[in-house]
Amino acid sequence: MDQLSSQKDQSYLQHGANVAEGIAVIAHDEHRFSGPRHSHRQAQLLYAVDGVISLTTDSGTWVVPPSRAVWLPPNLEHATASHTNVQFRSLLIDVEGNAALPKECMVVEVTPLLRELILRLVSLAEKPDCQEMAQAVVRLLLLELTFLPAQPLNLQLPRHQALAAFCEIMRRDLAKSISIEDAAEALHMSRATLMRLFQRETGLSFGRWRQQARTLKALALLAEGRTILDVALECGYDSPSAFSAMFRRSLGRSPRDYFHTARAREEAP
């Protein structure tokens, strides 16, 4: 890809294609995707049609599997990436004057109707003579769009510099067993101090944060088609059964069924 084409692609990914007043759309299909850090003046609804997208801001990481979307408020700097084939559809929505909309990132459920409305808007972006239809779809989409959080698919990152660096080390090697006593010693803190700091900085206990990091890593690996055994071992579990039990407790379905169920929803008439 030459430099001019790359610049055009990045402009499209940041600004999209206008489809109706106050709405732009982005359709992106690629083997792997890693975008530069950027922001939009509009709010963004980022929907994973297929594959898993991770989105990172200064405050944390959100993972968007199929049949989910992530809501980003306006002007929030973020970077997006995928680990394998990905298809995503994104809406850029002008929310000026609407104080009721969320001011923070969250992963939300995509109902079958919301999915069809998102895809319909993308198709209408190629038909500039269909403004009346596009406006009708936008009105219905905003009525259907709810902000009830889906499963916990985010990982809060601490702002405390030393703790943030230690958490990054843990995320790079989730198979390594690290006790809270080991962590406290490495950070030159007492166990009680570390427990209080972790809860204050991330909203989670030390053990729960590490489990959440493993869950999100597992989603990305499963999306690549890795076996449950491989994923279990890479995420620090002694057996597929122990990993599957954790996964079911966290996300309500077994690892084997999670993407199968999501794709069945996408393919349903």
Coordinates of C-alpha atoms in Angstrom, one line a residue:
M1 CA 0.0 0.0 0.0
D2 CA 1.5 3.4 -1.0
Q3 CA 1.7 6.3 1.4
L4 CA -1.2 8.2 -0.2
S5 CA -3.5 5.2 0.1
S6 CA -2.5 4.6 3.7
Q7 CA -3.3 8.3 4.5
K8 CA -6.7 7.9 2.9
D9 CA -7.4 4.8 4.8
Q10 CA -6.5 6.4 8.1
S11 CA -8.6 9.4 7.3
Y12 CA -11.6 7.1 6.6
L13 CA -11.0 5.2 9.8
Q14 CA -11.0 8.4 11.8
H15 CA -13.8 10.3 10.0
G16 CA -15.9 7.6 8.2
A17 CA -18.4 8.2 5.4
N18 CA -21.4 10.4 6.1
V19 CA -24.7 8.6 5.8
A20 CA -27.2 10.9 7.5
E21 CA -27.1 14.2 9.4
G22 CA -24.9 13.7 12.5
I23 CA -24.0 10.1 11.5
A24 CA -21.0 8.6 9.7
V25 CA -20.1 5.0 9.2
I26 CA -17.0 2.9 9.0
A27 CA -16.8 -0.6 7.5
H28 CA -13.5 -2.4 8.0
D29 CA -12.5 -6.0 6.9
E30 CA -8.9 -7.0 7.3
H31 CA -6.8 -10.0 8.2
R32 CA -5.2 -8.2 11.1
F33 CA -5.7 -4.7 12.3
S34 CA -3.7 -2.3 14.5
G35 CA -4.7 1.3 14.4
P36 CA -2.8 4.3 15.7
R37 CA -3.9 6.2 18.8
H38 CA -6.6 8.7 17.8
S39 CA -9.9 10.2 18.8
H40 CA -13.2 11.3 17.2
R41 CA -15.1 14.4 17.9
Q42 CA -18.3 12.3 17.8
A43 CA -19.2 9.4 20.0
Q44 CA -18.5 6.0 18.5
L45 CA -20.3 2.7 18.5
L46 CA -17.8 0.0 17.5
Y47 CA -19.5 -3.3 16.6
A48 CA -17.6 -6.6 15.9
V49 CA -19.3 -8.6 13.1
D50 CA -16.6 -11.3 13.2
G51 CA -13.4 -11.6 15.2
V52 CA -12.3 -9.9 18.4
I53 CA -11.3 -6.3 18.7
S54 CA -9.4 -4.8 21.6
L55 CA -9.6 -1.1 22.4
T56 CA -7.2 0.6 24.8
T57 CA -7.4 4.0 26.5
D58 CA -5.4 5.6 29.3
S59 CA -7.8 4.0 31.8
G60 CA -8.1 0.4 30.5
T61 CA -8.7 -2.1 27.8
W62 CA -12.0 -3.3 26.4
V63 CA -12.5 -6.4 24.4
V64 CA -15.3 -6.6 21.8
P65 CA -16.3 -10.1 20.7
P66 CA -19.0 -10.9 18.1
S67 CA -22.5 -9.7 19.0
R68 CA -21.1 -7.0 21.2
A69 CA -20.3 -3.4 20.7
V70 CA -18.3 -0.8 22.6
W71 CA -19.5 2.7 23.2
L72 CA -16.9 5.5 23.2
P73 CA -17.7 9.0 24.3
P74 CA -16.5 11.9 22.1
N75 CA -12.9 13.0 22.0
L76 CA -11.6 10.0 23.9
E77 CA -8.1 9.0 22.7
H78 CA -7.9 5.2 22.0
A79 CA -6.2 2.6 19.9
T80 CA -7.8 -0.4 18.4
A81 CA -6.3 -3.8 17.3
S82 CA -7.3 -7.3 16.4
H83 CA -5.3 -10.6 16.7
T84 CA -6.8 -12.3 13.6
N85 CA -9.3 -11.9 10.9
V86 CA -11.7 -9.1 11.8
Q87 CA -14.8 -7.4 10.5
F88 CA -16.1 -4.4 12.3
R89 CA -18.8 -1.8 11.6
S90 CA -18.6 1.5 13.4
L91 CA -21.0 4.4 13.8
L92 CA -19.8 7.9 14.5
I93 CA -22.7 9.8 16.2
D94 CA -22.9 13.5 16.9
V95 CA -24.2 13.6 20.5
E96 CA -23.9 17.3 21.1
G97 CA -26.7 18.5 23.4
N98 CA -27.6 15.0 24.6
A99 CA -26.5 14.8 28.2
A100 CA -28.2 11.5 28.8
L101 CA -25.6 9.5 26.8
P102 CA -22.8 7.7 28.7
K103 CA -19.6 9.7 29.4
E104 CA -17.4 6.6 29.7
C105 CA -16.5 3.5 27.7
M106 CA -18.6 0.4 28.0
V107 CA -19.3 -2.9 26.2
V108 CA -23.0 -3.3 25.3
E109 CA -25.1 -6.1 24.0
V110 CA -26.1 -5.9 20.3
T111 CA -29.7 -7.0 19.8
P112 CA -30.7 -8.7 16.5
L113 CA -32.6 -5.5 15.5
L114 CA -29.6 -3.2 16.4
R115 CA -27.3 -5.4 14.4
E116 CA -29.5 -5.1 11.3
L117 CA -29.8 -1.3 11.7
I118 CA -26.1 -0.9 11.9
L119 CA -25.5 -3.0 8.8
R120 CA -28.3 -1.2 7.0
L121 CA -26.7 2.2 7.7
V122 CA -23.4 0.9 6.3
S123 CA -25.1 -0.2 3.1
L124 CA -26.9 3.2 2.8
A125 CA -23.6 5.0 3.0
E126 CA -23.1 3.9 -0.6
K127 CA -26.5 5.3 -1.7
P128 CA -26.4 9.1 -1.2
D129 CA -29.9 9.4 -2.8
C130 CA -31.4 7.5 0.2
Q131 CA -31.3 10.2 2.8
E132 CA -34.9 9.8 3.9
M133 CA -34.4 6.1 4.5
A134 CA -31.1 6.7 6.3
Q135 CA -32.7 9.3 8.7
A136 CA -35.5 6.8 9.4
V137 CA -33.0 4.1 10.2
V138 CA -31.0 6.5 12.5
R139 CA -34.1 7.4 14.5
L140 CA -35.0 3.7 15.0
L141 CA -31.4 2.8 15.9
L142 CA -31.2 5.5 18.6
L143 CA -34.4 4.1 20.1
E144 CA -33.1 0.6 20.0
L145 CA -29.6 1.5 21.4
T146 CA -29.5 0.9 25.1
F147 CA -26.6 1.2 27.5
L148 CA -27.1 -1.8 29.7
P149 CA -23.6 -3.2 30.1
A150 CA -22.9 -6.7 28.7
Q151 CA -20.6 -9.1 30.4
P152 CA -17.6 -7.5 32.1
L153 CA -15.3 -7.3 29.1
N154 CA -13.0 -4.6 30.3
L155 CA -9.8 -4.4 32.4
Q156 CA -9.2 -1.3 34.4
L157 CA -5.5 -0.2 34.3
P158 CA -4.0 1.4 37.4
R159 CA -2.7 4.9 37.3
H160 CA -0.1 4.2 40.1
Q161 CA 3.1 4.1 38.1
A162 CA 4.8 1.2 39.8
L163 CA 1.6 -0.9 40.0
A164 CA 0.8 -0.2 36.3
A165 CA 4.3 -1.4 35.3
F166 CA 3.9 -4.6 37.4
C167 CA 0.4 -5.2 35.9
E168 CA 1.9 -5.0 32.4
I169 CA 4.5 -7.6 33.4
M170 CA 1.7 -9.9 34.5
R171 CA -0.3 -9.4 31.4
R172 CA 2.6 -10.3 29.2
D173 CA 3.0 -13.7 30.9
L174 CA -0.4 -14.8 32.3
A175 CA 0.8 -18.4 32.6
K176 CA 3.2 -17.4 35.4
S177 CA 1.9 -18.0 38.9
I178 CA 2.3 -14.8 41.0
S179 CA 0.9 -14.7 44.5
I180 CA -0.1 -11.4 46.2
E181 CA 2.8 -11.9 48.5
D182 CA 5.2 -12.1 45.5
A183 CA 3.7 -9.0 44.1
A184 CA 3.9 -7.1 47.4
E185 CA 7.6 -8.0 47.8
A186 CA 8.3 -6.9 44.2
L187 CA 6.6 -3.6 44.8
H188 CA 8.2 -3.1 48.3
M189 CA 4.8 -3.0 50.0
S190 CA 3.0 -4.9 52.7
R191 CA 0.4 -7.3 51.6
A192 CA -2.4 -5.2 53.2
T193 CA -1.1 -2.0 51.4
L194 CA -1.0 -3.7 48.0
M195 CA -4.6 -5.1 48.5
R196 CA -5.9 -1.6 49.3
L197 CA -4.0 0.0 46.4
F198 CA -5.2 -2.6 43.9
Q199 CA -8.8 -2.2 44.9
R200 CA -8.6 1.6 44.8
E201 CA -6.8 1.7 41.5
T202 CA -8.7 -1.0 39.6
G203 CA -11.9 -1.6 41.4
L204 CA -10.9 -5.3 41.7
S205 CA -9.0 -7.5 44.0
F206 CA -5.6 -8.7 42.9
G207 CA -6.9 -12.2 42.1
R208 CA -10.0 -11.0 40.4
W209 CA -8.0 -8.6 38.2
R210 CA -5.6 -11.3 37.1
Q211 CA -8.6 -13.6 36.3
Q212 CA -10.2 -10.9 34.2
A213 CA -6.9 -10.4 32.3
R214 CA -6.8 -14.1 31.6
T215 CA -10.4 -14.1 30.4
L216 CA -9.8 -11.3 27.9
K217 CA -6.6 -12.9 26.7
A218 CA -8.5 -16.2 26.3
L219 CA -11.2 -14.5 24.1
A220 CA -8.5 -13.2 21.7
L221 CA -6.8 -16.6 21.5
L222 CA -10.0 -18.5 21.0
A223 CA -10.9 -16.1 18.2
E224 CA -7.6 -17.1 16.5
G225 CA -8.9 -20.7 16.5
R226 CA -6.5 -21.9 19.2
T227 CA -7.4 -25.2 21.0
I228 CA -8.9 -25.0 24.5
L229 CA -5.8 -26.8 25.8
D230 CA -3.4 -24.3 24.3
V231 CA -5.5 -21.4 25.6
A232 CA -5.8 -22.9 29.1
L233 CA -2.0 -23.4 29.4
E234 CA -1.2 -19.9 28.0
C235 CA -3.6 -18.3 30.4
G236 CA -2.2 -20.1 33.4
Y237 CA -4.6 -22.9 34.0
D238 CA -3.5 -26.5 34.8
S239 CA -6.2 -28.2 32.7
P240 CA -8.9 -27.4 30.1
S241 CA -11.6 -28.3 32.6
A242 CA -10.3 -25.7 35.2
F243 CA -10.1 -23.0 32.4
S244 CA -13.6 -23.9 31.1
A245 CA -15.1 -23.7 34.5
M246 CA -13.6 -20.2 35.0
F247 CA -14.8 -19.1 31.5
R248 CA -18.3 -20.3 32.1
R249 CA -18.5 -18.5 35.5
S250 CA -17.3 -15.3 33.9
L251 CA -19.2 -15.3 30.6
G252 CA -22.1 -17.7 31.1
R253 CA -21.1 -20.1 28.3
S254 CA -18.3 -22.6 27.8
P255 CA -15.3 -21.6 25.6
R256 CA -16.5 -24.1 23.0
D257 CA -19.9 -22.6 22.8
Y258 CA -19.1 -18.9 23.1
F259 CA -18.2 -18.1 19.5
H260 CA -20.4 -20.7 18.1
T261 CA -23.4 -19.1 19.8
A262 CA -22.4 -15.6 18.7
R263 CA -22.0 -16.7 15.1
A264 CA -25.3 -18.5 15.1
R265 CA -27.0 -15.3 16.2
E266 CA -25.3 -13.4 13.4
E267 CA -26.5 -16.0 10.8
A268 CA -30.0 -16.3 12.1
P269 CA -32.6 -14.9 9.7

